RNA sequence: GGAGAGGUGUCUGAGUGGUCGAAAGAGCACGCCUGGAAAGUGUGUAUACUUCAAAAGGGUAUCGAGGGUUCGAAUCCCUCCCUCUCCGCCA
């Protein structure tokens, strides 16, 4: 959520930035400013009447104490009109604030100045490409066939137990999952991210805090009896640890990492591109999250991007980094890098990580602040990234490392898997 | 699931109708003291909105949330939420 004061002070710039994000309702900006004007004047009127009423109440007390009952009674009789007015103004104010809030949550975050214009994924900017293109045998298989051939993942069994998109990992397939999780967590800790293990269900306030509500309600599984949402990403519980928190400036940046399963309904996305591990309803992910000083958040974003790239390099995967264009970015992000690995058997790029700076868009909702050099509270910046999401990493690893005789495990993972071949 | 207790500032904790944004202590910050530190001592120490060109200053709101009674509510009444304890069940 953008800050109203910022919108007021930078109207032109806000409109210009929203256009980069291809935002369709620029009139909202002026509507918001107008509502805020209205809010202010109503608030001022109400405060003035309240001040009068408060003063009178104090005076009544004083008169009673000094025994001037008649005067007190007289004063009492005059306060009725004020009460009525305060009530009316209060109702008006509530209505205005509600409408303002409703419009405010419709505005996406403003894209950073380096975000390219564009609408479709094709217009994303390729920042760099790295790693060798694997040479596969002519008999190379896509991962879902490899998974079946080596008995690593049973998609059908998952359908029986739960439904499509909930695979069962078996044997070395299951061990590979655990190995990757532990490897990613260890690497994140080495990079200074403190590990946390968080709840997989969150309440409404948390879902709202990171922006899943109100707009993306349909994406989350919902446990209605207890009013809890299954997390679509660890970002939600981890970032919400800092909801309503005022940090000291010297505590920044706060760096956390955590492993969780992630649950996404992915309503309406079916087809050839979502076969196998390409898109699941439940998947595993290690997330890195930072709360940063506004002056340094972009530096931190680069640091996070390099961390993710380091993982891909160590796993020996060919990857590329994209700077998302305005139209392809998420609602809450100011700048997003997507990392994609090259799936040699599917002959396509697969998104395995997304690293974003949300600036103060989330922290404004979360009321996540720090005390700045002047001793005043200021909104902190929040960032997060996948480091990494497992399924497409597994897909690429299986496909790119396949040989006639089996699948080679990358050296860095062998201490975790305790085996170096799947055969 | 049954029964009970309770939600006050960074924390502990007082406060049952006015002088309460709130005692006291702890913590923290700054100063004094000291060769330096501890102890001691002094001062300060919530958040948001608003007014003001800005600062200073002023106003309003907030003692779990919402509503009510009253000239006036942390304090009384109602509804909801949450936490804790005991019992039951249980990984």
Short mmCIF file of C-alpha atoms (C1' of nucleotides) in Angstrom, two decimals:
data_model
loop_
_atom_site.label_atom_id
_atom_site.label_comp_id
_atom_site.label_asym_id
_atom_site.label_seq_id
_atom_site.Cartn_x
_atom_site.Cartn_y
_atom_site.Cartn_z
CA UNK A 1 0.00 0.00 0.00
CA UNK A 2 1.34 3.39 -0.97
CA UNK A 3 1.41 6.21 1.54
CA UNK A 4 -1.20 8.87 0.95
CA UNK A 5 1.23 11.62 1.91
CA UNK A 6 3.61 10.39 -0.79
CA UNK A 7 0.85 10.34 -3.38
CA UNK A 8 -0.13 13.88 -2.46
CA UNK A 9 3.39 15.24 -2.66
CA UNK A 10 4.37 13.41 -5.85
CA UNK A 11 1.20 13.20 -7.88
CA UNK A 12 2.85 13.60 -11.30
CA UNK A 13 5.52 11.08 -10.58
CA UNK A 14 3.03 8.56 -9.22
CA UNK A 15 0.97 8.78 -12.39
CA UNK A 16 4.03 8.42 -14.56
CA UNK A 17 5.27 5.38 -12.61
CA UNK A 18 1.86 3.73 -12.62
CA UNK A 19 1.85 4.01 -16.39
CA UNK A 20 5.06 1.95 -16.52
CA UNK A 21 3.22 -0.75 -14.64
CA UNK A 22 0.47 -0.51 -17.20
CA UNK A 23 -2.04 0.49 -14.55
CA UNK A 24 -5.51 0.90 -15.97
CA UNK A 25 -7.19 3.22 -13.44
CA UNK A 26 -5.03 6.34 -13.07
CA UNK A 27 -8.10 8.36 -12.05
CA UNK A 28 -7.86 6.62 -8.69
CA UNK A 29 -4.93 8.85 -7.80
CA UNK A 30 -6.97 12.03 -7.91
CA UNK A 31 -9.91 10.33 -6.24
CA UNK A 32 -7.61 9.36 -3.39
CA UNK A 33 -6.23 12.86 -3.01
CA UNK A 34 -9.73 14.27 -2.95
CA UNK A 35 -10.89 11.76 -0.37
CA UNK A 36 -7.88 12.58 1.74
CA UNK A 37 -8.67 16.30 1.59
CA UNK A 38 -12.12 15.42 2.74
CA UNK A 39 -10.75 13.21 5.47
CA UNK A 40 -8.53 15.96 6.79
CA UNK A 41 -11.16 18.65 6.94
CA UNK A 42 -13.64 16.28 8.58
CA UNK A 43 -11.05 15.22 11.10
CA UNK A 44 -10.22 18.83 11.91
CA UNK A 45 -13.87 19.72 12.42
CA UNK A 46 -14.39 16.75 14.67
CA UNK A 47 -11.28 17.48 16.69
CA UNK A 48 -12.41 21.05 17.25
CA UNK A 49 -15.84 20.04 18.50
CA UNK A 50 -14.28 17.35 20.70
CA UNK A 51 -11.93 19.92 22.16
CA UNK A 52 -14.88 22.13 23.12
CA UNK A 53 -16.77 19.22 24.62
CA UNK A 54 -13.72 18.09 26.57
CA UNK A 55 -13.17 21.56 27.95
CA UNK A 56 -16.81 21.78 29.03
CA UNK A 57 -16.68 18.38 30.73
CA UNK A 58 -13.64 19.47 32.66
CA UNK A 59 -15.39 22.62 33.71
CA UNK A 60 -18.42 20.70 34.94
CA UNK A 61 -16.14 18.67 37.16
CA UNK A 62 -14.57 21.84 38.50
CA UNK A 63 -17.95 23.45 39.24
CA UNK A 64 -19.21 20.33 40.99
CA UNK A 65 -16.15 20.24 43.18
CA UNK A 66 -16.52 23.87 44.19
CA UNK A 67 -20.18 23.35 44.95
CA UNK A 68 -21.60 25.45 42.13
CA UNK A 69 -24.26 22.92 41.25
CA UNK A 70 -26.60 25.21 39.39
CA UNK A 71 -23.92 26.40 37.01
CA UNK A 72 -22.81 22.85 36.44
CA UNK A 73 -26.32 21.79 35.53
CA UNK A 74 -26.62 24.66 33.12
CA UNK A 75 -23.42 23.75 31.38
CA UNK A 76 -24.47 20.12 31.17
CA UNK A 77 -27.55 21.02 29.21
CA UNK A 78 -25.52 22.71 26.49
CA UNK A 79 -23.38 19.71 25.60
CA UNK A 80 -26.07 17.69 23.83
CA UNK A 81 -25.58 19.42 20.49
CA UNK A 82 -21.84 18.79 20.54
CA UNK A 83 -22.35 15.12 21.27
CA UNK A 84 -24.64 14.82 18.31
CA UNK A 85 -22.18 16.64 16.07
CA UNK A 86 -19.25 14.51 17.18
CA UNK A 87 -21.21 11.39 16.45
CA UNK A 88 -22.21 12.57 12.98
CA UNK A 89 -18.71 13.70 12.08
CA UNK A 90 -17.30 10.44 13.40
CA UNK A 91 -19.60 8.45 11.16
CA UNK A 92 -18.68 10.60 8.18
CA UNK A 93 -15.00 10.17 8.95
CA UNK A 94 -15.32 6.40 9.18
CA UNK A 95 -17.11 6.26 5.86
CA UNK A 96 -14.47 8.43 4.19
CA UNK A 97 -11.61 6.44 5.66
CA UNK A 98 -13.14 3.19 4.54
CA UNK A 99 -13.60 4.44 1.00
CA UNK A 100 -10.08 5.82 0.97
CA UNK A 101 -8.70 2.51 2.16
CA UNK A 102 -10.66 0.61 -0.47
CA UNK A 103 -9.20 2.74 -3.24
CA UNK A 104 -5.73 2.79 -1.78
CA UNK A 105 -5.38 -0.98 -1.82
CA UNK A 106 -6.16 -0.95 -5.53
CA UNK A 107 -2.99 0.96 -6.33
CA UNK A 108 -0.01 -1.28 -7.08
CA UNK A 109 3.47 -0.41 -5.93
CA UNK A 110 5.41 2.06 -8.06
CA UNK A 111 8.09 0.45 -10.22
CA UNK A 112 11.71 1.44 -9.70
CA UNK A 113 13.26 3.72 -12.31
CA UNK A 114 15.19 0.81 -13.89
CA UNK A 115 12.06 -1.23 -14.59
CA UNK A 116 11.54 -1.56 -18.34
CA UNK A 117 8.22 -0.61 -19.88
CA UNK A 118 6.24 -3.51 -21.19
CA UNK A 119 3.21 -5.67 -20.74
CA UNK A 120 4.07 -9.27 -21.59
CA UNK A 121 6.81 -11.60 -20.32
CA UNK A 122 8.52 -11.26 -23.71
CA UNK A 123 9.32 -7.67 -22.81
CA UNK A 124 11.29 -8.61 -19.72
CA UNK A 125 14.90 -7.54 -19.90
CA UNK A 126 17.50 -10.31 -19.95
CA UNK A 127 20.18 -9.12 -17.56
CA UNK A 128 22.58 -11.99 -18.05
CA UNK A 129 22.90 -15.62 -19.05
CA UNK A 130 25.36 -17.96 -17.47
CA UNK A 131 26.45 -21.61 -17.46
CA UNK A 132 27.05 -24.28 -20.06
CA UNK A 133 24.30 -25.65 -22.25
CA UNK A 134 24.15 -29.35 -21.41
CA UNK A 135 24.75 -31.81 -24.23
CA UNK A 136 22.11 -34.46 -23.88
CA UNK A 137 21.92 -37.88 -25.50
CA UNK A 138 19.45 -38.29 -28.34
CA UNK A 139 17.34 -40.44 -26.05
CA UNK A 140 16.94 -37.65 -23.44
CA UNK A 141 13.65 -37.66 -21.52
CA UNK A 142 11.60 -34.94 -19.83
CA UNK A 143 11.68 -35.10 -16.05
CA UNK A 144 8.25 -36.66 -15.60
CA UNK A 145 9.41 -39.66 -17.59
CA UNK A 146 12.69 -39.79 -15.70
CA UNK A 147 10.78 -39.61 -12.44
CA UNK A 148 8.77 -42.65 -13.47
CA UNK A 149 11.74 -44.52 -14.93
CA UNK A 150 13.78 -44.26 -11.72
CA UNK A 151 10.76 -44.39 -9.40
CA UNK A 152 11.46 -40.97 -7.88
CA UNK A 153 8.08 -39.26 -7.99
CA UNK A 154 4.61 -40.79 -8.21
CA UNK A 155 2.19 -38.25 -9.59
CA UNK A 156 -0.68 -40.74 -9.90
CA UNK A 157 -0.43 -41.74 -6.27
CA UNK A 158 -0.67 -38.09 -5.25
CA UNK A 159 -3.84 -37.79 -7.31
CA UNK A 160 -5.30 -40.73 -5.42
CA UNK A 161 -4.43 -39.32 -2.00
CA UNK A 162 -5.21 -35.66 -2.63
CA UNK A 163 -5.48 -34.55 -6.25
CA UNK A 164 -3.43 -33.32 -9.18
CA UNK A 165 -0.46 -31.20 -8.20
CA UNK A 166 0.31 -33.06 -4.98
CA UNK A 167 3.07 -35.48 -5.92
CA UNK A 168 4.45 -38.30 -3.79
CA UNK A 169 8.26 -38.37 -3.68
CA UNK A 170 9.81 -41.79 -3.18
CA UNK A 171 13.19 -43.27 -2.36
CA UNK A 172 16.00 -41.24 -3.86
CA UNK A 173 13.41 -38.74 -5.06
CA UNK A 174 12.41 -38.05 -1.46
CA UNK A 175 16.02 -37.94 -0.29
CA UNK A 176 16.85 -35.45 -3.03
CA UNK A 177 14.12 -33.16 -1.66
CA UNK A 178 15.57 -33.27 1.84
CA UNK A 179 19.08 -32.79 0.51
CA UNK A 180 18.16 -29.69 -1.46
CA UNK A 181 16.27 -28.16 1.47
CA UNK A 182 19.20 -28.67 3.83
CA UNK A 183 21.71 -27.46 1.28
CA UNK A 184 19.76 -24.28 0.57
CA UNK A 185 19.25 -23.54 4.27
CA UNK A 186 22.94 -24.08 5.01
CA UNK A 187 23.96 -21.76 2.18
CA UNK A 188 21.54 -19.08 3.35
CA UNK A 189 22.88 -19.29 6.90
CA UNK A 190 26.41 -18.94 5.56
CA UNK A 191 25.22 -15.75 3.86
CA UNK A 192 23.97 -14.38 7.18
CA UNK A 193 20.29 -15.33 7.13
CA UNK A 194 19.04 -16.63 10.47
CA UNK A 195 16.91 -19.72 10.12
CA UNK A 196 13.33 -19.71 11.34
CA UNK A 197 10.68 -22.39 11.26
CA UNK A 198 7.26 -20.83 11.01
CA UNK A 199 3.58 -21.81 10.98
CA UNK A 200 2.13 -23.02 7.70
CA UNK A 201 -1.25 -21.50 8.43
CA UNK A 202 -1.71 -17.80 9.03
CA UNK A 203 -4.55 -15.60 10.21
CA UNK A 204 -6.30 -12.92 8.25
CA UNK A 205 -4.17 -10.07 9.59
CA UNK A 206 -1.00 -11.75 8.35
CA UNK A 207 -2.44 -12.50 4.92
CA UNK A 208 -3.44 -8.88 4.70
CA UNK A 209 -0.09 -7.63 5.93
CA UNK A 210 1.92 -9.04 3.06
CA UNK A 211 -0.75 -8.26 0.50
CA UNK A 212 -2.26 -11.68 -0.22
CA UNK A 213 -5.55 -10.20 0.95
CA UNK A 214 -7.69 -8.69 -0.28
CA UNK A 215 -6.72 -9.12 -3.94
CA UNK A 216 -5.32 -12.65 -4.11
CA UNK A 217 -7.76 -14.41 -1.87
CA UNK A 218 -8.58 -17.01 -4.51
CA UNK A 219 -4.96 -18.14 -4.73
CA UNK A 220 -4.83 -19.43 -1.18
CA UNK A 221 -6.28 -22.52 0.41
CA UNK A 222 -8.54 -21.52 3.25
CA UNK A 223 -9.34 -23.46 6.41
CA UNK A 224 -12.72 -21.86 6.99
CA UNK A 225 -13.65 -23.46 10.30
CA UNK A 226 -10.78 -21.66 11.98
CA UNK A 227 -10.45 -18.76 9.56
CA UNK A 228 -6.86 -19.59 8.63
CA UNK A 229 -5.05 -19.52 5.31
CA UNK A 230 -2.46 -22.03 4.13
CA UNK A 231 0.64 -20.09 3.22
CA UNK A 232 1.43 -19.64 -0.48
CA UNK A 233 5.03 -18.80 0.48
CA UNK A 234 7.12 -18.52 3.64
CA UNK A 235 7.32 -14.80 2.91
CA UNK A 236 3.93 -14.41 4.59
CA UNK A 237 4.72 -15.77 8.08
CA UNK A 238 8.35 -14.63 8.07
CA UNK A 239 7.62 -11.05 7.06
CA UNK A 240 4.70 -10.91 9.48
CA UNK A 241 7.03 -11.63 12.37
CA UNK A 242 7.79 -7.93 12.07
CA UNK A 243 4.24 -6.66 11.81
CA UNK A 244 3.66 -3.73 14.21
CA UNK A 245 7.32 -3.66 15.12
CA UNK A 246 9.60 -0.64 15.50
CA UNK A 247 13.22 -1.69 14.96
CA UNK A 248 16.35 0.18 15.92
CA UNK A 249 18.28 1.51 12.94
CA UNK A 250 21.33 -0.50 13.94
CA UNK A 251 19.31 -3.73 13.81
CA UNK A 252 18.94 -3.32 10.04
CA UNK A 253 19.20 -5.23 7.87
CA UNK A 254 17.31 -8.09 9.46
CA UNK A 255 17.97 -11.26 7.50
CA UNK A 256 15.93 -14.44 7.86
CA UNK A 257 15.58 -17.66 5.95
CA UNK A 258 13.16 -20.49 6.29
CA UNK A 259 12.01 -23.67 4.67
CA UNK A 260 8.30 -24.34 4.25
CA UNK A 261 6.00 -26.19 1.95
CA UNK A 262 3.95 -23.75 -0.09
CA UNK A 263 0.32 -24.17 -1.05
CA UNK A 264 -1.19 -22.57 -4.12
CA UNK A 265 -4.54 -23.20 -5.69
CA UNK A 266 -3.32 -22.13 -9.14
CA UNK A 267 -6.92 -22.03 -10.25
CA UNK A 268 -7.35 -22.20 -13.98
CA UNK A 269 -3.83 -23.07 -15.05
CA UNK A 270 -3.71 -26.38 -16.86
CA UNK A 271 -2.08 -27.68 -20.00
CA UNK A 272 1.14 -29.08 -21.41
CA UNK A 273 3.32 -26.45 -19.71
CA UNK A 274 2.22 -27.53 -16.27
CA UNK A 275 3.10 -31.20 -16.64
CA UNK A 276 5.14 -32.97 -14.01
CA UNK A 277 6.85 -30.63 -11.61
CA UNK A 278 6.34 -27.50 -13.65
CA UNK A 279 3.40 -26.30 -11.59
CA UNK A 280 2.19 -27.82 -8.34
CA UNK A 281 -0.36 -27.08 -5.64
CA UNK A 282 2.09 -28.05 -2.93
CA UNK A 283 5.82 -27.57 -3.27
CA UNK A 284 8.86 -26.98 -1.13
CA UNK A 285 10.82 -23.76 -0.99
CA UNK A 286 13.55 -22.07 1.00
CA UNK A 287 12.85 -18.37 1.27
CA UNK A 288 15.17 -15.51 2.16
CA UNK A 289 13.65 -12.37 3.64
CA UNK A 290 15.19 -9.03 4.55
CA UNK A 291 14.04 -5.95 6.38
CA UNK A 292 16.34 -3.20 5.18
CA UNK A 293 17.07 0.48 5.60
CA UNK A 294 15.50 2.41 2.70
CA UNK A 295 18.88 3.82 1.71
CA UNK A 296 20.35 0.36 1.31
CA UNK A 297 17.51 -1.82 0.10
CA UNK A 298 18.65 -1.91 -3.53
CA UNK A 299 22.11 -2.87 -2.46
CA UNK A 300 20.49 -5.72 -0.52
CA UNK A 301 18.44 -6.71 -3.54
CA UNK A 302 21.62 -7.13 -5.60
CA UNK A 303 23.12 -9.13 -2.77
CA UNK A 304 20.12 -11.45 -2.74
CA UNK A 305 20.25 -11.83 -6.50
CA UNK A 306 23.91 -12.81 -6.30
CA UNK A 307 23.15 -15.30 -3.56
CA UNK A 308 20.56 -17.03 -5.71
CA UNK A 309 22.87 -16.98 -8.72
CA UNK A 310 25.60 -18.52 -6.59
CA UNK A 311 23.31 -21.45 -5.80
CA UNK A 312 22.53 -22.02 -9.46
CA UNK A 313 26.21 -21.87 -10.34
CA UNK A 314 27.16 -24.36 -7.66
CA UNK A 315 24.46 -26.70 -8.88
CA UNK A 316 25.96 -26.39 -12.36
CA UNK A 317 22.79 -25.17 -14.02
CA UNK A 318 22.53 -22.89 -17.00
CA UNK A 319 20.47 -19.90 -15.92
CA UNK A 320 19.49 -16.40 -16.86
CA UNK A 321 18.41 -13.39 -14.86
CA UNK A 322 15.48 -11.28 -15.97
CA UNK A 323 14.52 -7.83 -14.88
CA UNK A 324 10.75 -7.96 -15.08
CA UNK A 325 8.96 -5.35 -17.10
CA UNK A 326 6.26 -3.21 -15.53
CA UNK A 327 3.40 -5.32 -16.79
CA UNK A 328 4.85 -8.65 -15.66
CA UNK A 329 5.76 -7.55 -12.15
CA UNK A 330 3.71 -8.44 -9.14
CA UNK A 331 1.33 -5.96 -7.61
CA UNK A 332 3.47 -5.25 -4.55
CA UNK A 333 6.93 -5.17 -6.09
CA UNK A 334 9.06 -2.18 -7.02
CA UNK A 335 11.74 -4.23 -8.74
CA UNK A 336 11.86 -7.95 -9.41
CA UNK A 337 14.54 -10.24 -10.77
CA UNK A 338 13.41 -13.63 -11.97
CA UNK A 339 15.93 -16.44 -12.25
CA UNK A 340 15.25 -19.14 -14.80
CA UNK A 341 17.06 -22.38 -15.47
CA UNK A 342 17.34 -23.97 -18.88
CA UNK A 343 15.54 -27.25 -19.12
CA UNK A 344 17.38 -29.07 -21.86
CA UNK A 345 14.85 -31.83 -22.30
CA UNK A 346 11.83 -29.53 -22.41
CA UNK A 347 13.79 -26.93 -24.39
CA UNK A 348 12.46 -24.07 -22.32
CA UNK A 349 13.33 -21.77 -19.45
CA UNK A 350 11.82 -22.53 -16.06
CA UNK A 351 11.36 -19.87 -13.37
CA UNK A 352 13.06 -21.08 -10.21
CA UNK A 353 13.38 -17.90 -8.21
CA UNK A 354 11.93 -14.45 -7.93
CA UNK A 355 13.73 -11.80 -5.91
CA UNK A 356 11.93 -8.54 -5.15
CA UNK A 357 12.24 -5.27 -3.35
CA UNK A 358 8.86 -4.13 -2.07
CA UNK A 359 10.27 -0.89 -0.69
CA UNK A 360 7.72 0.36 1.86
CA UNK A 361 4.67 -1.12 0.11
CA UNK A 362 4.37 -4.04 2.52
CA UNK A 363 5.78 -2.28 5.55
CA UNK A 364 3.11 0.40 5.27
CA UNK A 365 0.45 -2.24 5.76
CA UNK A 366 2.52 -4.12 8.28
CA UNK A 367 3.39 -0.99 10.23
CA UNK A 368 6.97 -2.19 10.14
CA UNK A 369 9.15 0.77 11.05
CA UNK A 370 12.52 1.71 12.39
CA UNK A 371 13.79 4.74 14.27
CA UNK A 372 15.88 6.87 11.94
CA UNK A 373 18.81 9.17 12.69
CA UNK A 374 16.46 11.97 13.78
CA UNK A 375 14.77 9.58 16.21
CA UNK A 376 11.58 9.52 14.18
CA UNK A 377 9.80 6.39 13.05
CA UNK A 378 10.11 5.61 9.36
CA UNK A 379 8.85 2.72 7.26
CA UNK A 380 11.49 0.08 6.58
CA UNK A 381 11.88 -1.69 3.27
CA UNK A 382 11.08 -5.38 2.86
CA UNK A 383 12.62 -7.77 0.36
CA UNK A 384 12.34 -11.43 -0.31
CA UNK A 385 13.39 -14.10 -2.70
CA UNK A 386 13.25 -17.82 -3.30
CA UNK A 387 16.53 -19.50 -2.57
CA UNK A 388 15.28 -21.72 -3.97
CA UNK A 389 11.99 -23.32 -4.97
CA UNK A 390 12.54 -27.03 -5.38
CA UNK A 391 10.32 -28.53 -8.08
CA UNK A 392 11.76 -26.85 -11.16
CA UNK A 393 15.26 -27.19 -9.79
CA UNK A 394 14.63 -30.91 -9.47
CA UNK A 395 13.15 -30.96 -12.97
CA UNK A 396 16.20 -29.27 -14.46
CA UNK A 397 18.66 -31.33 -12.45
CA UNK A 398 17.08 -34.59 -13.54
CA UNK A 399 16.84 -33.57 -17.17
CA UNK A 400 20.19 -31.85 -17.60
CA UNK A 401 22.23 -34.42 -15.70
CA UNK A 402 20.80 -37.50 -17.34
CA UNK A 403 23.10 -39.95 -19.10
CA UNK A 404 22.58 -43.30 -20.74
CA UNK A 405 23.32 -45.01 -17.43
CA UNK A 406 21.71 -42.74 -14.85
CA UNK A 407 21.43 -39.26 -13.40
CA UNK A 408 24.48 -37.58 -11.92
CA UNK A 409 24.04 -35.71 -8.63
CA UNK A 410 25.93 -32.36 -8.49
CA UNK A 411 29.03 -32.58 -6.28
CA UNK A 412 27.79 -29.97 -3.80
CA UNK A 413 24.72 -32.08 -3.04
CA UNK A 414 26.45 -35.41 -2.53
CA UNK A 415 27.28 -34.72 1.15
CA UNK A 416 23.54 -34.21 1.64
CA UNK A 417 22.13 -37.02 -0.51
CA UNK A 418 24.87 -39.53 0.45
CA UNK A 419 24.64 -40.93 -3.08
CA UNK A 420 26.08 -39.54 -6.30
CA UNK A 421 24.02 -41.33 -8.91
CA UNK A 422 20.39 -42.09 -9.48
CA UNK A 423 20.29 -45.30 -11.46
"C1'" G B 1 -14.51 -30.35 24.79
"C1'" G B 2 -15.65 -28.77 30.48
"C1'" A B 3 -14.44 -25.08 34.47
"C1'" G B 4 -11.99 -20.72 36.00
"C1'" A B 5 -8.68 -16.29 35.69
"C1'" G B 6 -7.08 -12.31 32.95
"C1'" G B 7 -5.84 -8.64 28.80
"C1'" U B 8 -2.83 -1.27 31.02
"C1'" G B 9 3.19 1.99 27.90
"C1'" U B 10 9.72 -1.59 25.92
"C1'" C B 11 8.93 -4.92 30.41
"C1'" U B 12 7.01 -5.77 35.55
"C1'" G B 13 2.97 -3.60 37.68
"C1'" A B 14 -0.62 0.21 40.31
"C1'" G B 15 -4.98 2.34 39.22
"C1'" U B 16 -13.10 0.82 40.06
"C1'" G B 17 -16.18 7.58 37.34
"C1'" G B 18 -13.18 13.93 36.77
"C1'" U B 19 -6.99 16.61 38.73
"C1'" C B 20 -5.12 9.66 34.20
"C1'" G B 21 -1.45 9.31 28.37
"C1'" A B 22 -1.86 6.97 32.91
"C1'" A B 23 1.74 5.88 39.84
"C1'" A B 24 6.06 3.09 41.00
"C1'" G B 25 10.06 0.12 39.60
"C1'" A B 26 13.10 -1.97 35.73
"C1'" G B 27 15.16 -1.09 31.03
"C1'" C B 28 16.94 2.48 27.55
"C1'" A B 29 19.10 7.56 26.12
"C1'" C B 30 21.70 11.85 27.54
"C1'" G B 31 24.25 14.63 31.51
"C1'" C B 32 26.84 14.91 36.34
"C1'" C B 33 30.18 12.20 39.36
"C1'" U B 34 34.98 8.92 38.12
"C1'" G B 35 41.66 8.30 35.77
"C1'" G B 36 38.02 4.71 33.42
"C1'" A B 37 33.93 1.73 34.76
"C1'" A B 38 30.32 0.09 38.38
"C1'" A B 39 27.50 2.31 42.09
"C1'" G B 40 25.23 6.93 42.94
"C1'" U B 41 22.66 11.09 40.97
"C1'" G B 42 19.77 14.48 37.53
"C1'" U B 43 16.82 14.82 33.18
"C1'" G B 44 14.27 12.53 29.47
"C1'" U B 45 11.85 8.21 27.46
"C1'" A B 46 4.43 5.65 23.50
"C1'" U B 47 1.98 5.75 18.81
"C1'" A B 48 -1.09 7.76 15.10
"C1'" C B 49 -3.87 11.62 12.96
"C1'" U B 50 -4.35 16.82 12.60
"C1'" U B 51 -3.13 22.28 12.79
"C1'" C B 52 1.29 25.27 11.23
"C1'" A B 53 5.37 27.17 5.11
"C1'" A B 54 8.61 24.62 8.74
"C1'" A B 55 10.24 24.32 13.74
"C1'" A B 56 8.31 25.46 18.40
"C1'" G B 57 3.68 25.03 20.16
"C1'" G B 58 -1.54 23.52 19.99
"C1'" G B 59 -5.77 19.97 19.17
"C1'" U B 60 -7.81 14.87 18.77
"C1'" A B 61 -7.63 9.65 19.46
"C1'" U B 62 -5.57 5.27 21.69
"C1'" C B 63 -5.25 1.28 28.71
"C1'" G B 64 -7.32 -6.17 23.56
"C1'" A B 65 -11.43 -4.63 19.51
"C1'" G B 66 -16.26 -2.63 18.67
"C1'" G B 67 -20.68 -0.53 20.71
"C1'" G B 68 -23.50 1.65 25.00
"C1'" U B 69 -24.45 4.58 29.74
"C1'" U B 70 -22.62 9.61 31.45
"C1'" C B 71 -21.50 16.58 31.17
"C1'" G B 72 -17.12 13.26 31.80
"C1'" A B 73 -14.91 6.09 31.12
"C1'" A B 74 -8.58 2.50 31.77
"C1'" U B 75 -12.50 2.37 35.61
"C1'" C B 76 -19.75 0.85 34.82
"C1'" C B 77 -22.87 -2.23 30.96
"C1'" C B 78 -23.16 -5.31 26.27
"C1'" U B 79 -20.89 -8.06 22.14
"C1'" C B 80 -16.63 -10.08 20.01
"C1'" C B 81 -11.33 -11.49 19.96
"C1'" C B 82 -7.12 -13.25 22.40
"C1'" U B 83 -4.00 -15.29 26.40
"C1'" C B 84 -3.19 -18.18 30.72
"C1'" U B 85 -4.43 -22.08 34.57
"C1'" C B 86 -6.89 -26.71 35.94
"C1'" C B 87 -9.54 -31.12 34.12
"C1'" G B 88 -10.38 -34.32 29.77
"C1'" C B 89 -8.14 -36.06 25.10
"C1'" C B 90 -3.54 -36.57 22.54
"C1'" A B 91 1.59 -36.58 18.75
#
